CSV table of C-alpha atoms in Angstrom, one decimal:
chain,number,residue,atom,x,y,z
A,1,MET,CA,0.0,0.0,0.0
A,2,ALA,CA,1.5,3.3,-1.1
A,3,SER,CA,1.6,6.0,1.5
A,4,LEU,CA,-0.7,9.0,1.2
A,5,LYS,CA,2.1,11.3,0.3
A,6,GLU,CA,3.2,9.0,-2.5
A,7,LEU,CA,-0.3,8.8,-3.9
A,8,LYS,CA,-0.7,12.6,-3.8
A,9,GLY,CA,2.5,12.9,-5.7
A,10,ARG,CA,1.4,10.5,-8.4
A,11,ILE,CA,-2.0,12.3,-8.8
A,12,ASN,CA,-0.2,15.6,-9.2
A,13,SER,CA,2.2,14.1,-11.8
A,14,VAL,CA,-0.6,12.6,-13.8
A,15,LYS,CA,-2.4,15.9,-13.6
A,16,SER,CA,0.5,17.8,-15.1
A,17,THR,CA,0.8,15.2,-17.9
A,18,GLN,CA,-2.9,15.6,-18.6
A,19,LYS,CA,-2.3,19.4,-18.9
A,20,ILE,CA,0.4,18.8,-21.5
A,21,THR,CA,-1.6,16.3,-23.5
A,22,LYS,CA,-4.7,18.6,-23.4
A,23,ALA,CA,-2.6,21.6,-24.6
A,24,LYS,CA,-1.1,19.5,-27.4
A,25,GLN,CA,-4.5,18.3,-28.4
A,26,MET,CA,-5.9,21.9,-28.7
A,27,VAL,CA,-2.8,23.0,-30.6
A,28,ALA,CA,-3.2,20.1,-33.0
A,29,ALA,CA,-6.9,20.9,-33.5
A,30,ALA,CA,-6.1,24.5,-34.4
A,31,LYS,CA,-3.3,23.5,-36.7
A,32,LEU,CA,-5.4,20.7,-38.3
A,33,ARG,CA,-7.8,23.3,-39.6
A,34,LYS,CA,-5.0,25.3,-41.1
A,35,ALA,CA,-3.4,22.2,-42.7
A,36,GLN,CA,-6.7,21.1,-44.1
A,37,ALA,CA,-7.3,24.5,-45.6
A,38,ALA,CA,-3.8,24.4,-47.2
A,39,ALA,CA,-4.5,21.0,-48.7
A,40,GLU,CA,-7.8,22.3,-50.0
A,41,ALA,CA,-6.2,25.4,-51.5
A,42,ALA,CA,-3.6,23.3,-53.4
A,43,ARG,CA,-6.2,21.1,-55.1
A,44,PRO,CA,-7.1,23.5,-58.1
A,45,TYR,CA,-3.5,23.6,-59.2
A,46,ALA,CA,-3.0,19.8,-59.0
A,47,SER,CA,-6.3,19.0,-60.8
A,48,ARG,CA,-5.6,21.6,-63.6
A,49,LEU,CA,-2.1,20.3,-64.0
A,50,ALA,CA,-3.4,16.7,-64.3
A,51,GLU,CA,-5.9,17.9,-66.8
A,52,VAL,CA,-3.3,19.6,-69.0
A,53,MET,CA,-1.0,16.6,-68.7
A,54,GLY,CA,-3.8,14.2,-69.6
A,55,SER,CA,-4.6,16.0,-72.9
A,56,LEU,CA,-0.9,16.4,-73.7
A,57,ALA,CA,0.1,12.8,-72.9
A,58,ALA,CA,-2.7,11.5,-75.0
A,59,LYS,CA,-1.1,13.3,-78.0
A,60,VAL,CA,2.4,12.2,-77.3
A,61,ALA,CA,1.5,8.7,-76.2
A,62,GLY,CA,2.6,5.9,-78.5
A,63,GLN,CA,5.7,7.7,-79.7
A,64,ASP,CA,8.9,6.0,-78.8
A,65,ASN,CA,10.8,9.2,-78.4
A,66,GLY,CA,8.7,10.7,-75.7
A,67,PRO,CA,10.3,12.3,-72.7
A,68,LEU,CA,12.4,10.1,-70.5
A,69,LEU,CA,10.3,10.8,-67.4
A,70,MET,CA,7.3,9.4,-69.2
A,71,ARG,CA,8.6,6.2,-70.8
A,72,GLY,CA,11.2,5.4,-68.0
A,73,THR,CA,14.6,3.9,-68.5
A,74,GLY,CA,13.2,0.7,-70.0
A,75,SER,CA,14.0,-1.4,-67.0
A,76,ASP,CA,12.4,-1.7,-63.6
A,77,GLN,CA,15.3,-3.2,-61.7
A,78,ARG,CA,16.2,-0.5,-59.3
A,79,HIS,CA,13.5,1.1,-57.2
A,80,LEU,CA,13.6,4.2,-55.1
A,81,LEU,CA,11.1,4.6,-52.2
A,82,VAL,CA,10.5,8.2,-51.2
A,83,VAL,CA,9.1,7.8,-47.7
A,84,VAL,CA,7.4,10.9,-46.2
A,85,ASN,CA,7.4,10.8,-42.4
A,86,THR,CA,6.7,13.6,-39.9
A,87,ASP,CA,9.4,15.4,-38.0
A,88,LYS,CA,7.8,15.3,-34.6
A,89,GLY,CA,6.3,12.6,-32.5
A,90,LEU,CA,3.2,12.6,-30.3
A,91,CYS,CA,1.0,11.6,-33.2
A,92,GLY,CA,0.0,8.0,-32.3
A,93,GLY,CA,0.8,5.3,-34.7
A,94,LEU,CA,1.1,7.5,-37.8
A,95,ASN,CA,4.8,7.1,-38.3
A,96,SER,CA,5.0,3.5,-37.5
A,97,ASN,CA,2.2,2.9,-40.0
A,98,ILE,CA,4.1,4.7,-42.7
A,99,VAL,CA,7.3,2.8,-41.9
A,100,LYS,CA,5.3,-0.4,-41.9
A,101,GLU,CA,3.9,0.3,-45.4
A,102,ALA,CA,7.4,1.3,-46.7
A,103,LYS,CA,8.9,-2.0,-45.3
A,104,ALA,CA,6.0,-4.0,-46.8
A,105,GLN,CA,6.7,-2.4,-50.2
A,106,ALA,CA,10.4,-2.9,-49.9
A,107,ARG,CA,10.0,-6.6,-48.9
A,108,ALA,CA,7.7,-7.2,-51.8
A,109,LEU,CA,10.2,-5.6,-54.2
A,110,ILE,CA,13.1,-7.4,-52.8
A,111,ALA,CA,11.2,-10.7,-53.0
A,112,ALA,CA,10.7,-10.0,-56.7
A,113,GLY,CA,14.4,-9.7,-57.1
A,114,LYS,CA,14.6,-5.9,-57.3
A,115,THR,CA,17.0,-3.6,-55.5
A,116,VAL,CA,15.5,-1.0,-53.2
A,117,THR,CA,16.8,2.3,-52.0
A,118,PHE,CA,15.2,4.9,-49.8
A,119,TYR,CA,14.9,8.6,-49.9
A,120,LEU,CA,13.6,9.8,-46.5
A,121,VAL,CA,11.7,12.9,-45.9
A,122,GLY,CA,11.1,13.9,-42.3
A,123,LYS,CA,13.0,12.7,-39.2
A,124,LYS,CA,10.8,10.0,-37.7
A,125,GLY,CA,11.3,7.4,-40.4
A,126,ARG,CA,15.1,7.4,-40.2
A,127,ALA,CA,15.8,5.3,-37.2
A,128,PRO,CA,13.3,2.4,-37.9
A,129,LEU,CA,14.3,2.1,-41.6
A,130,ARG,CA,18.0,2.4,-40.9
A,131,ARG,CA,17.7,-0.5,-38.5
A,132,ASP,CA,16.3,-2.8,-41.2
A,133,TYR,CA,18.0,-1.4,-44.3
A,134,PRO,CA,21.2,0.2,-43.1
A,135,LYS,CA,22.8,0.4,-46.5
A,136,ALA,CA,19.8,1.3,-48.6
A,137,ILE,CA,19.2,4.8,-47.4
A,138,VAL,CA,20.6,7.2,-50.0
A,139,GLU,CA,19.4,10.5,-48.8
A,140,ASN,CA,17.6,12.3,-46.0
A,141,PHE,CA,15.7,15.5,-46.5
A,142,ASP,CA,15.3,17.6,-43.4
A,143,THR,CA,12.0,19.5,-43.3
A,144,SER,CA,12.2,20.3,-39.6
A,145,THR,CA,14.1,23.5,-40.2
A,146,VAL,CA,11.0,25.3,-41.6
A,147,ARG,CA,7.8,25.8,-39.8
A,148,THR,CA,5.4,24.6,-42.5
A,149,PRO,CA,7.0,22.9,-45.4
A,150,GLY,CA,5.8,24.6,-48.6
A,151,PHE,CA,6.3,24.5,-52.3
A,152,ASP,CA,10.0,25.5,-52.0
A,153,GLU,CA,10.8,22.3,-50.0
A,154,ALA,CA,8.7,20.2,-52.3
A,155,SER,CA,10.6,21.6,-55.3
A,156,ALA,CA,13.9,21.0,-53.6
A,157,ILE,CA,13.0,17.4,-52.9
A,158,ALA,CA,11.7,16.9,-56.4
A,159,HIS,CA,14.8,18.4,-58.0
A,160,GLN,CA,17.0,16.1,-56.0
A,161,ILE,CA,15.0,13.1,-57.0
A,162,LEU,CA,15.0,14.1,-60.6
A,163,ALA,CA,18.7,14.7,-60.6
A,164,MET,CA,19.2,11.2,-59.2
A,165,PHE,CA,17.0,9.9,-62.0
A,166,GLU,CA,18.9,11.7,-64.6
A,167,ALA,CA,22.1,10.4,-63.2
A,168,GLY,CA,20.7,6.9,-63.6
A,169,LYS,CA,20.6,6.0,-59.9
A,170,PHE,CA,17.2,4.3,-60.2
A,171,ASP,CA,14.6,3.2,-62.6
A,172,VAL,CA,11.3,3.6,-60.8
A,173,ALA,CA,10.4,5.8,-57.9
A,174,HIS,CA,7.4,5.4,-55.5
A,175,LEU,CA,6.1,7.9,-53.0
A,176,VAL,CA,5.0,6.5,-49.7
A,177,ALA,CA,3.0,9.1,-47.8
A,178,PRO,CA,0.1,9.3,-45.5
A,179,LYS,CA,-3.3,10.1,-46.9
A,180,PHE,CA,-5.5,12.2,-44.7
A,181,LYS,CA,-9.0,10.8,-44.6
A,182,SER,CA,-10.2,12.1,-41.3
A,183,ALA,CA,-8.8,13.0,-37.9
A,184,LEU,CA,-9.3,9.3,-37.0
A,185,ALA,CA,-8.0,7.6,-40.2
A,186,GLN,CA,-4.8,8.4,-42.0
A,187,ASP,CA,-3.7,5.5,-44.2
A,188,PRO,CA,-0.2,5.4,-45.8
A,189,VAL,CA,-0.5,4.9,-49.6
A,190,THR,CA,2.1,4.2,-52.2
A,191,THR,CA,2.0,5.9,-55.6
A,192,GLN,CA,4.4,5.7,-58.5
A,193,ILE,CA,5.9,9.1,-59.4
A,194,ILE,CA,8.7,8.1,-61.9
A,195,PRO,CA,8.1,7.2,-64.6
A,196,VAL,CA,5.1,9.4,-64.6
A,197,PRO,CA,2.1,7.1,-64.9
A,198,ALA,CA,0.2,7.8,-68.1
A,199,PRO,CA,-3.0,9.5,-67.0
A,200,THR,CA,-6.2,8.0,-68.2
A,201,ALA,CA,-6.9,10.7,-70.7
A,202,ALA,CA,-10.6,10.5,-71.3
A,203,ALA,CA,-10.8,14.1,-72.4
A,204,SER,CA,-10.8,13.7,-76.2
A,205,ALA,CA,-9.3,16.7,-77.8
A,206,ASP,CA,-12.4,18.3,-79.3
A,207,ALA,CA,-10.6,21.3,-80.7
A,208,VAL,CA,-7.3,21.6,-82.4
A,209,VAL,CA,-5.0,23.1,-79.8
A,210,GLU,CA,-2.0,25.1,-80.8
A,211,TYR,CA,1.2,24.6,-78.8
A,212,GLU,CA,4.0,27.0,-78.2
A,213,PRO,CA,6.8,26.0,-78.4
A,214,GLY,CA,5.9,22.4,-79.2
A,215,GLU,CA,3.9,19.6,-77.6
A,216,GLU,CA,7.0,17.7,-76.5
A,217,GLU,CA,8.8,20.8,-75.2
A,218,ILE,CA,5.8,21.6,-73.1
A,219,LEU,CA,5.5,18.1,-71.8
A,220,GLU,CA,9.2,18.1,-71.1
A,221,GLU,CA,8.7,21.1,-68.8
A,222,LEU,CA,5.4,19.9,-67.4
A,223,LEU,CA,6.6,16.5,-66.1
A,224,PRO,CA,9.1,17.7,-63.5
A,225,ARG,CA,6.4,20.1,-62.4
A,226,TYR,CA,4.0,17.2,-62.1
A,227,VAL,CA,6.5,15.3,-59.9
A,228,THR,CA,7.0,18.4,-57.7
A,229,THR,CA,3.2,18.8,-57.3
A,230,GLN,CA,3.0,15.2,-56.2
A,231,VAL,CA,5.6,15.7,-53.6
A,232,PHE,CA,4.0,19.0,-52.5
A,233,GLY,CA,0.6,17.2,-52.2
A,234,ALA,CA,2.3,14.5,-50.1
A,235,LEU,CA,3.8,17.2,-47.8
A,236,LEU,CA,0.4,18.8,-47.3
A,237,GLU,CA,-1.2,15.5,-46.7
A,238,ARG,CA,1.5,14.7,-44.2
A,239,GLU,CA,0.9,17.9,-42.4
A,240,ALA,CA,-2.8,17.3,-42.1
A,241,SER,CA,-2.3,13.7,-41.1
A,242,GLU,CA,0.2,14.6,-38.5
A,243,GLN,CA,-2.1,17.1,-36.8
A,244,GLY,CA,-5.1,14.8,-37.2
A,245,ALA,CA,-3.3,11.8,-35.7
A,246,SER,CA,-1.8,14.0,-33.0
A,247,MET,CA,-5.3,15.3,-32.1
A,248,THR,CA,-6.7,11.9,-31.8
A,249,ALA,CA,-3.8,10.5,-29.9
A,250,MET,CA,-3.7,13.4,-27.4
A,251,ASP,CA,-7.5,13.1,-26.9
A,252,ASN,CA,-7.1,9.5,-25.9
A,253,ALA,CA,-4.1,10.4,-23.7
A,254,THR,CA,-6.1,13.1,-22.0
A,255,ARG,CA,-9.0,10.7,-21.4
A,256,ASN,CA,-6.7,8.0,-20.0
A,257,ALA,CA,-5.1,10.5,-17.7
A,258,GLY,CA,-8.5,11.5,-16.4
A,259,GLU,CA,-9.4,7.9,-15.7
A,260,LEU,CA,-6.1,7.3,-14.0
A,261,ILE,CA,-6.6,10.4,-11.8
A,262,ASN,CA,-10.1,9.2,-10.8
A,263,LYS,CA,-8.7,5.8,-9.9
A,264,LEU,CA,-5.8,7.3,-7.9
A,265,THR,CA,-8.1,9.7,-6.1
A,266,ILE,CA,-10.4,6.8,-5.0
A,267,GLN,CA,-7.4,4.9,-3.8
A,268,TYR,CA,-6.1,8.0,-2.0
A,269,ASN,CA,-9.5,8.6,-0.3
A,270,ARG,CA,-9.8,5.0,0.8
A,271,SER,CA,-6.3,4.9,2.4
A,272,ARG,CA,-7.0,8.3,4.0
A,273,GLN,CA,-10.2,6.9,5.5
A,274,ALA,CA,-8.5,3.7,6.6
A,275,ALA,CA,-5.9,5.8,8.4
A,276,ILE,CA,-8.5,7.8,10.2
A,277,THR,CA,-10.4,4.7,11.2
A,278,THR,CA,-7.3,3.0,12.6
A,279,GLU,CA,-6.5,6.2,14.5
A,280,LEU,CA,-10.0,6.3,16.0
A,281,ILE,CA,-9.9,2.7,17.0
A,282,GLU,CA,-6.6,3.3,18.7
A,283,ILE,CA,-8.0,6.3,20.6
A,284,ILE,CA,-11.1,4.4,21.7
A,285,ALA,CA,-9.2,1.3,22.7
A,286,GLY,CA,-6.8,3.6,24.7
A,287,ALA,CA,-9.8,5.3,26.4
A,288,GLU,CA,-11.4,2.0,27.3
A,289,ALA,CA,-8.2,0.7,28.8
A,290,LEU,CA,-8.2,3.5,31.3
B,1,MET,CA,-15.7,38.8,-71.3
B,2,LEU,CA,-12.8,36.4,-70.8
B,3,HIS,CA,-12.7,34.1,-67.8
B,4,PHE,CA,-9.3,34.3,-66.3
B,5,GLU,CA,-7.8,32.0,-63.7
B,6,LEU,CA,-4.4,32.3,-62.1
B,7,VAL,CA,-3.4,29.3,-60.0
B,8,THR,CA,-0.3,28.6,-57.9
B,9,PRO,CA,0.5,25.4,-56.1
B,10,ALA,CA,-0.5,27.1,-52.8
B,11,ARG,CA,-3.8,28.6,-53.8
B,12,LEU,CA,-6.2,29.9,-56.4
B,13,VAL,CA,-5.0,33.5,-56.8
B,14,ARG,CA,-7.5,34.9,-59.3
B,15,SER,CA,-10.7,33.8,-60.8
B,16,GLU,CA,-12.6,36.6,-62.5
B,17,GLN,CA,-14.0,38.0,-65.7
B,18,VAL,CA,-11.7,40.3,-67.6
B,19,TYR,CA,-11.4,42.1,-70.9
B,20,MET,CA,-7.9,41.0,-72.0
B,21,VAL,CA,-4.9,39.4,-70.5
B,22,VAL,CA,-1.3,39.8,-71.8
B,23,VAL,CA,0.8,36.8,-70.9
B,24,PRO,CA,4.6,36.6,-71.2
B,25,GLY,CA,5.0,33.4,-73.2
B,26,THR,CA,8.4,31.7,-73.7
B,27,ASP,CA,8.2,32.6,-77.4
B,28,GLY,CA,7.0,36.1,-76.8
B,29,GLU,CA,4.1,38.0,-75.2
B,30,PHE,CA,0.6,37.2,-76.3
B,31,GLY,CA,-2.7,38.8,-75.6
B,32,VAL,CA,-5.8,36.8,-75.0
B,33,LEU,CA,-9.3,38.1,-75.7
B,34,GLU,CA,-12.7,36.4,-75.4
B,35,GLY,CA,-13.1,33.7,-78.1
B,36,HIS,CA,-9.4,33.0,-78.5
B,37,ALA,CA,-8.6,29.7,-80.3
B,38,PRO,CA,-7.4,26.8,-78.1
B,39,PHE,CA,-3.8,27.4,-77.3
B,40,MET,CA,-1.1,26.4,-74.9
B,41,SER,CA,2.2,27.9,-74.1
B,42,THR,CA,4.9,27.8,-71.4
B,43,VAL,CA,5.3,31.1,-69.5
B,44,LYS,CA,8.6,32.7,-68.6
B,45,ASP,CA,9.3,34.8,-65.6
B,46,GLY,CA,7.6,38.2,-66.2
B,47,THR,CA,4.5,40.3,-65.8
B,48,ILE,CA,0.9,39.4,-66.6
B,49,LYS,CA,-1.0,42.4,-67.7
B,50,LEU,CA,-4.6,42.3,-66.7
B,51,TYR,CA,-7.1,44.6,-68.5
B,52,LYS,CA,-10.3,44.7,-66.5
B,53,SER,CA,-12.1,46.5,-69.3
B,54,GLN,CA,-11.2,48.1,-72.6
B,55,GLY,CA,-9.0,51.2,-72.5
B,56,VAL,CA,-8.2,50.9,-68.8
B,57,ALA,CA,-4.7,50.9,-67.5
B,58,PRO,CA,-3.7,47.3,-66.9
B,59,GLU,CA,-3.1,45.7,-63.5
B,60,GLU,CA,0.3,44.0,-63.4
B,61,ILE,CA,1.0,40.6,-61.7
B,62,GLN,CA,4.5,39.2,-61.5
B,63,VAL,CA,4.7,35.5,-62.1
B,64,GLN,CA,7.5,33.0,-62.3
B,65,GLY,CA,7.5,30.0,-64.5
B,66,GLY,CA,4.5,28.0,-65.6
B,67,PHE,CA,1.9,27.4,-68.3
B,68,ALA,CA,-0.9,29.2,-69.9
B,69,GLU,CA,-3.8,27.3,-71.4
B,70,VAL,CA,-6.6,28.8,-73.4
B,71,SER,CA,-9.7,26.6,-73.9
B,72,ALA,CA,-13.3,27.2,-74.5
B,73,LYS,CA,-13.7,27.8,-70.7
B,74,GLY,CA,-11.2,30.7,-70.8
B,75,LEU,CA,-7.6,31.3,-69.9
B,76,THR,CA,-5.9,29.4,-67.1
B,77,VAL,CA,-2.4,30.3,-66.0
B,78,LEU,CA,-0.6,27.8,-63.8
B,79,ALA,CA,2.3,29.7,-62.3
B,80,GLU,CA,4.9,28.3,-59.9
B,81,HIS,CA,5.1,31.5,-58.0
B,82,VAL,CA,3.2,34.8,-57.9
B,83,GLU,CA,4.4,38.1,-56.3
B,84,GLY,CA,2.2,39.6,-53.7
């Protein structure tokens, strides 16, 4: 049986933990709204770009001399996994889910006889992936130096990946990133970014479009931008997912702390009463003995 | 009137009806009026001139890199970066 003083100390310590988790929850809730708005605002650009690319790709499709980013290197032996993790913890199982997905992908690829390398974005994926694939990590990108990673960071990441592609370091690149569904559910998804998957161009070109300079030149410029947009989208999703997961995790933590406080308080009161009762019995027994 | 949209990765900057827009294309500036033929061009760093109505001094918007697409729906400029 813990002493009264010890119990009181524990209650106080749980209370201060609860204060922290509650504060973090509220911060996450506020940030989530902002992150969601940012993700929302980025959608028009992405959808327009996809539209433009769809109509262009339909025109260039079938030609052997299309841009390298579209037709790939002709082999699919070396794979690059771009894993987007968060920089900070306190967000429940989000990062471990992302890492799990990345590992599952890597295992499947390795089982198929391919070689896999990693490009890691965010701090939290480094340690667990390095433990399993110590030699496969080629690059880390640090997003923790800026407050909210924006298009500049996405562009830096994309340029680095594209430079690696042009240098012939890999054949196929996949992006592993969380997809924000709700504050409760953020599932990691894997999408192929290089070679750029040919979009399902349903939009039949109804009018003759004039291109300046040429179709291929435009496509040549458009594809890197498309990759950048994909990475940017992943960063935004990550931001929203992090805050959503953090909010849920901290809500749970706050509730657990509340339950623990109740339990400890009951225990504290019981032992206090027991102490009083024993004291009374002692006094009565003493008085009777006289 | 011409429907003009200016979009950056971060947000939709403009979406409005205008008289004419002059876009700095890679192969030279071009103006877009209502009923322009379908057209697509890359955009170099420069100034988009926005004429709200005929004969009015244009509003200038600095853009960096991107695409301009003219379709039946109007003019859409996808810019990487917009000043201000």
